[in-house]
Amino acid sequence: MKRFILIVLSVLMLFSVACDKKEPDRLADGSVRFTKENFPRVCVTPYSQRLGEYFASAVLGVSSEEAKLSITVCNTTDECYLKLIAGECDIVIAHGYGKAVTAELDKTALELTTTELKRDALVFMGNGLNPDGLTKEQIASVYKGEVSNWNALGGSDASVTLFGAKSGTAAQNAFEQYIAADVTVPFVYKTITTADGEFEAEIDFDNRKGAIGYTLFSLAGNFNNGTITPVKIDNVTPDAETIKNGQYPLSFPVGVTIRSSEAAGNNVRVLYDWLLSNQGKTSLGIELQ
């Protein structure tokens, strides 16, 4: 009887160990078994952090909380790409880069390989604008200071207040690419009083009369309190469908990028190829086309 119990306990222990070591549904070709030690260095932005966490979680077979320890979250989009160029990062999951990265690529002659994962868009928010929307050219003229009152464009009698985005962020890079490359938008400030005294702090778009600002469609919900409506651009309303099918003119890809020099079969290239497969995209919650 004691022998029988020992055998049963031994079987249960082996079963328990097997369960603990159970492999998740990871790389379909089984060419590499990734661990925290050989997992390539992945850089993401606050905007793409969730994609990065899903990615690491699926490949390593760990929880989303544990996956956070295997990725690097950069402050801006450009910071991710600059780390990739400098060899401090292997894979970038992010929106497109800006002028600083382009200049560095020209200087180093390094080539990058990027493939689209999903789409996002630059969206504008406003109060007092033309209710029928604006064209890209009209927005550019507003941000260049050529329009000071919305009544000049068929809107209400309200002075224009401009809200921008920080340099190097995905929203600012998109603005420079699609609207105006050489425009510096002064930030709107308000006085903050603390125990240490008063200081000026940047404020986000606050829907004041005459205001216009921009952000990413994926982040627009953070600003929408039920009173802010995205502005039509070239008579197209930004929504999930018009962004996905490219009808909205300010839509653009969110991609995965590696150095083009990565050799076939190495860990970086294997992960890159897997991430672009149906299995990889499914692990990120990306709808397959």
JSON list of N, CA, C and O in Angstrom, two decimals, residues 5 10 19 26 42 64 77 89 101 107 114 123 134 162 165 170 174 190 196 199 220 231 236 255 258 264:
[
{"chain": "A", "resi": 5, "resn": "ILE", "atom": "N", "xyz": [1.13, 4.25, -2.86]},
{"chain": "A", "resi": 5, "resn": "ILE", "atom": "CA", "xyz": [0.99, 5.69, -2.59]},
{"chain": "A", "resi": 5, "resn": "ILE", "atom": "C", "xyz": [2.20, 6.45, -3.11]},
{"chain": "A", "resi": 5, "resn": "ILE", "atom": "O", "xyz": [2.08, 7.53, -3.69]},
{"chain": "A", "resi": 10, "resn": "SER", "atom": "N", "xyz": [4.62, 10.11, -6.97]},
{"chain": "A", "resi": 10, "resn": "SER", "atom": "CA", "xyz": [5.67, 10.37, -7.95]},
{"chain": "A", "resi": 10, "resn": "SER", "atom": "C", "xyz": [5.07, 10.79, -9.29]},
{"chain": "A", "resi": 10, "resn": "SER", "atom": "O", "xyz": [5.54, 11.71, -9.95]},
{"chain": "A", "resi": 19, "resn": "CYS", "atom": "N", "xyz": [3.45, 20.28, -16.21]},
{"chain": "A", "resi": 19, "resn": "CYS", "atom": "CA", "xyz": [2.52, 21.39, -16.40]},
{"chain": "A", "resi": 19, "resn": "CYS", "atom": "C", "xyz": [3.24, 22.71, -16.26]},
{"chain": "A", "resi": 19, "resn": "CYS", "atom": "O", "xyz": [3.00, 23.67, -17.00]},
{"chain": "A", "resi": 26, "resn": "ARG", "atom": "N", "xyz": [3.87, 29.00, -29.25]},
{"chain": "A", "resi": 26, "resn": "ARG", "atom": "CA", "xyz": [4.78, 30.07, -29.67]},
{"chain": "A", "resi": 26, "resn": "ARG", "atom": "C", "xyz": [5.15, 29.94, -31.14]},
{"chain": "A", "resi": 26, "resn": "ARG", "atom": "O", "xyz": [4.30, 29.77, -32.00]},
{"chain": "A", "resi": 42, "resn": "VAL", "atom": "N", "xyz": [13.73, 44.62, -27.24]},
{"chain": "A", "resi": 42, "resn": "VAL", "atom": "CA", "xyz": [12.56, 45.20, -27.92]},
{"chain": "A", "resi": 42, "resn": "VAL", "atom": "C", "xyz": [12.28, 46.58, -27.34]},
{"chain": "A", "resi": 42, "resn": "VAL", "atom": "O", "xyz": [12.15, 46.74, -26.12]},
{"chain": "A", "resi": 64, "resn": "SER", "atom": "N", "xyz": [1.58, 39.17, -18.67]},
{"chain": "A", "resi": 64, "resn": "SER", "atom": "CA", "xyz": [1.81, 40.52, -19.18]},
{"chain": "A", "resi": 64, "resn": "SER", "atom": "C", "xyz": [2.67, 41.33, -18.22]},
{"chain": "A", "resi": 64, "resn": "SER", "atom": "O", "xyz": [3.51, 42.13, -18.64]},
{"chain": "A", "resi": 77, "resn": "THR", "atom": "N", "xyz": [8.95, 58.23, -29.87]},
{"chain": "A", "resi": 77, "resn": "THR", "atom": "CA", "xyz": [9.15, 57.32, -30.99]},
{"chain": "A", "resi": 77, "resn": "THR", "atom": "C", "xyz": [10.58, 57.40, -31.51]},
{"chain": "A", "resi": 77, "resn": "THR", "atom": "O", "xyz": [11.23, 56.38, -31.76]},
{"chain": "A", "resi": 89, "resn": "CYS", "atom": "N", "xyz": [19.23, 48.39, -29.22]},
{"chain": "A", "resi": 89, "resn": "CYS", "atom": "CA", "xyz": [17.90, 47.79, -29.35]},
{"chain": "A", "resi": 89, "resn": "CYS", "atom": "C", "xyz": [17.92, 46.94, -30.62]},
{"chain": "A", "resi": 89, "resn": "CYS", "atom": "O", "xyz": [18.69, 47.23, -31.55]},
{"chain": "A", "resi": 101, "resn": "VAL", "atom": "N", "xyz": [15.80, 61.09, -36.66]},
{"chain": "A", "resi": 101, "resn": "VAL", "atom": "CA", "xyz": [16.17, 59.73, -37.04]},
{"chain": "A", "resi": 101, "resn": "VAL", "atom": "C", "xyz": [16.63, 59.69, -38.50]},
{"chain": "A", "resi": 101, "resn": "VAL", "atom": "O", "xyz": [17.61, 59.03, -38.85]},
{"chain": "A", "resi": 107, "resn": "LYS", "atom": "N", "xyz": [23.56, 59.85, -41.81]},
{"chain": "A", "resi": 107, "resn": "LYS", "atom": "CA", "xyz": [24.94, 59.96, -41.32]},
{"chain": "A", "resi": 107, "resn": "LYS", "atom": "C", "xyz": [25.60, 58.59, -41.20]},
{"chain": "A", "resi": 107, "resn": "LYS", "atom": "O", "xyz": [26.79, 58.43, -41.50]},
{"chain": "A", "resi": 114, "resn": "THR", "atom": "N", "xyz": [11.20, 47.69, -42.34]},
{"chain": "A", "resi": 114, "resn": "THR", "atom": "CA", "xyz": [9.95, 47.91, -41.59]},
{"chain": "A", "resi": 114, "resn": "THR", "atom": "C", "xyz": [8.79, 47.25, -42.32]},
{"chain": "A", "resi": 114, "resn": "THR", "atom": "O", "xyz": [8.69, 47.33, -43.54]},
{"chain": "A", "resi": 123, "resn": "VAL", "atom": "N", "xyz": [-5.31, 62.68, -35.82]},
{"chain": "A", "resi": 123, "resn": "VAL", "atom": "CA", "xyz": [-6.65, 63.27, -35.78]},
{"chain": "A", "resi": 123, "resn": "VAL", "atom": "C", "xyz": [-6.59, 64.64, -35.10]},
{"chain": "A", "resi": 123, "resn": "VAL", "atom": "O", "xyz": [-5.78, 64.86, -34.20]},
{"chain": "A", "resi": 134, "resn": "LEU", "atom": "N", "xyz": [-12.18, 70.51, -42.23]},
{"chain": "A", "resi": 134, "resn": "LEU", "atom": "CA", "xyz": [-11.12, 71.30, -42.83]},
{"chain": "A", "resi": 134, "resn": "LEU", "atom": "C", "xyz": [-10.34, 70.46, -43.83]},
{"chain": "A", "resi": 134, "resn": "LEU", "atom": "O", "xyz": [-10.40, 69.23, -43.80]},
{"chain": "A", "resi": 162, "resn": "LEU", "atom": "N", "xyz": [-3.69, 77.36, -30.56]},
{"chain": "A", "resi": 162, "resn": "LEU", "atom": "CA", "xyz": [-3.05, 76.16, -31.08]},
{"chain": "A", "resi": 162, "resn": "LEU", "atom": "C", "xyz": [-2.52, 75.27, -29.95]},
{"chain": "A", "resi": 162, "resn": "LEU", "atom": "O", "xyz": [-1.88, 75.75, -29.02]},
{"chain": "A", "resi": 165, "resn": "ALA", "atom": "N", "xyz": [2.16, 68.95, -30.05]},
{"chain": "A", "resi": 165, "resn": "ALA", "atom": "CA", "xyz": [2.65, 67.72, -29.42]},
{"chain": "A", "resi": 165, "resn": "ALA", "atom": "C", "xyz": [4.15, 67.84, -29.25]},
{"chain": "A", "resi": 165, "resn": "ALA", "atom": "O", "xyz": [4.81, 68.61, -29.95]},
{"chain": "A", "resi": 170, "resn": "ALA", "atom": "N", "xyz": [5.06, 60.29, -31.73]},
{"chain": "A", "resi": 170, "resn": "ALA", "atom": "CA", "xyz": [4.41, 59.79, -32.95]},
{"chain": "A", "resi": 170, "resn": "ALA", "atom": "C", "xyz": [3.47, 60.84, -33.54]},
{"chain": "A", "resi": 170, "resn": "ALA", "atom": "O", "xyz": [3.42, 61.02, -34.76]},
{"chain": "A", "resi": 174, "resn": "ALA", "atom": "N", "xyz": [3.98, 62.61, -37.23]},
{"chain": "A", "resi": 174, "resn": "ALA", "atom": "CA", "xyz": [2.93, 62.53, -38.25]},
{"chain": "A", "resi": 174, "resn": "ALA", "atom": "C", "xyz": [2.51, 63.92, -38.70]},
{"chain": "A", "resi": 174, "resn": "ALA", "atom": "O", "xyz": [2.28, 64.16, -39.89]},
{"chain": "A", "resi": 190, "resn": "LYS", "atom": "N", "xyz": [-0.39, 76.94, -18.19]},
{"chain": "A", "resi": 190, "resn": "LYS", "atom": "CA", "xyz": [-1.20, 77.50, -17.13]},
{"chain": "A", "resi": 190, "resn": "LYS", "atom": "C", "xyz": [-0.36, 77.55, -15.86]},
{"chain": "A", "resi": 190, "resn": "LYS", "atom": "O", "xyz": [0.61, 76.80, -15.70]},
{"chain": "A", "resi": 196, "resn": "ASP", "atom": "N", "xyz": [5.57, 74.62, -3.06]},
{"chain": "A", "resi": 196, "resn": "ASP", "atom": "CA", "xyz": [6.89, 75.18, -3.40]},
{"chain": "A", "resi": 196, "resn": "ASP", "atom": "C", "xyz": [6.78, 76.47, -4.20]},
{"chain": "A", "resi": 196, "resn": "ASP", "atom": "O", "xyz": [7.80, 77.04, -4.62]},
{"chain": "A", "resi": 199, "resn": "PHE", "atom": "N", "xyz": [4.46, 77.76, -10.78]},
{"chain": "A", "resi": 199, "resn": "PHE", "atom": "CA", "xyz": [5.26, 77.51, -11.96]},
{"chain": "A", "resi": 199, "resn": "PHE", "atom": "C", "xyz": [4.33, 77.28, -13.15]},
{"chain": "A", "resi": 199, "resn": "PHE", "atom": "O", "xyz": [3.13, 77.01, -12.98]},
{"chain": "A", "resi": 220, "resn": "ALA", "atom": "N", "xyz": [-7.15, 59.11, -28.94]},
{"chain": "A", "resi": 220, "resn": "ALA", "atom": "CA", "xyz": [-8.17, 60.16, -28.92]},
{"chain": "A", "resi": 220, "resn": "ALA", "atom": "C", "xyz": [-9.18, 59.98, -27.80]},
{"chain": "A", "resi": 220, "resn": "ALA", "atom": "O", "xyz": [-9.72, 60.95, -27.28]},
{"chain": "A", "resi": 231, "resn": "VAL", "atom": "N", "xyz": [-12.21, 66.18, -36.01]},
{"chain": "A", "resi": 231, "resn": "VAL", "atom": "CA", "xyz": [-12.50, 67.05, -37.16]},
{"chain": "A", "resi": 231, "resn": "VAL", "atom": "C", "xyz": [-12.42, 66.23, -38.45]},
{"chain": "A", "resi": 231, "resn": "VAL", "atom": "O", "xyz": [-11.50, 65.44, -38.64]},
{"chain": "A", "resi": 236, "resn": "VAL", "atom": "N", "xyz": [-13.68, 63.65, -44.74]},
{"chain": "A", "resi": 236, "resn": "VAL", "atom": "CA", "xyz": [-13.71, 62.27, -44.25]},
{"chain": "A", "resi": 236, "resn": "VAL", "atom": "C", "xyz": [-13.56, 62.27, -42.74]},
{"chain": "A", "resi": 236, "resn": "VAL", "atom": "O", "xyz": [-12.62, 62.87, -42.20]},
{"chain": "A", "resi": 255, "resn": "GLY", "atom": "N", "xyz": [4.41, 49.95, -37.36]},
{"chain": "A", "resi": 255, "resn": "GLY", "atom": "CA", "xyz": [5.18, 48.84, -37.88]},
{"chain": "A", "resi": 255, "resn": "GLY", "atom": "C", "xyz": [6.16, 48.22, -36.91]},
{"chain": "A", "resi": 255, "resn": "GLY", "atom": "O", "xyz": [6.36, 48.71, -35.79]},
{"chain": "A", "resi": 258, "resn": "ILE", "atom": "N", "xyz": [13.52, 46.36, -37.87]},
{"chain": "A", "resi": 258, "resn": "ILE", "atom": "CA", "xyz": [14.81, 45.80, -37.47]},
{"chain": "A", "resi": 258, "resn": "ILE", "atom": "C", "xyz": [15.88, 46.39, -38.39]},
{"chain": "A", "resi": 258, "resn": "ILE", "atom": "O", "xyz": [15.57, 47.02, -39.41]},
{"chain": "A", "resi": 264, "resn": "ALA", "atom": "N", "xyz": [19.57, 36.00, -41.77]},
{"chain": "A", "resi": 264, "resn": "ALA", "atom": "CA", "xyz": [18.48, 35.02, -41.75]},
{"chain": "A", "resi": 264, "resn": "ALA", "atom": "C", "xyz": [18.80, 33.95, -40.73]},
{"chain": "A", "resi": 264, "resn": "ALA", "atom": "O", "xyz": [19.93, 33.45, -40.66]}
]
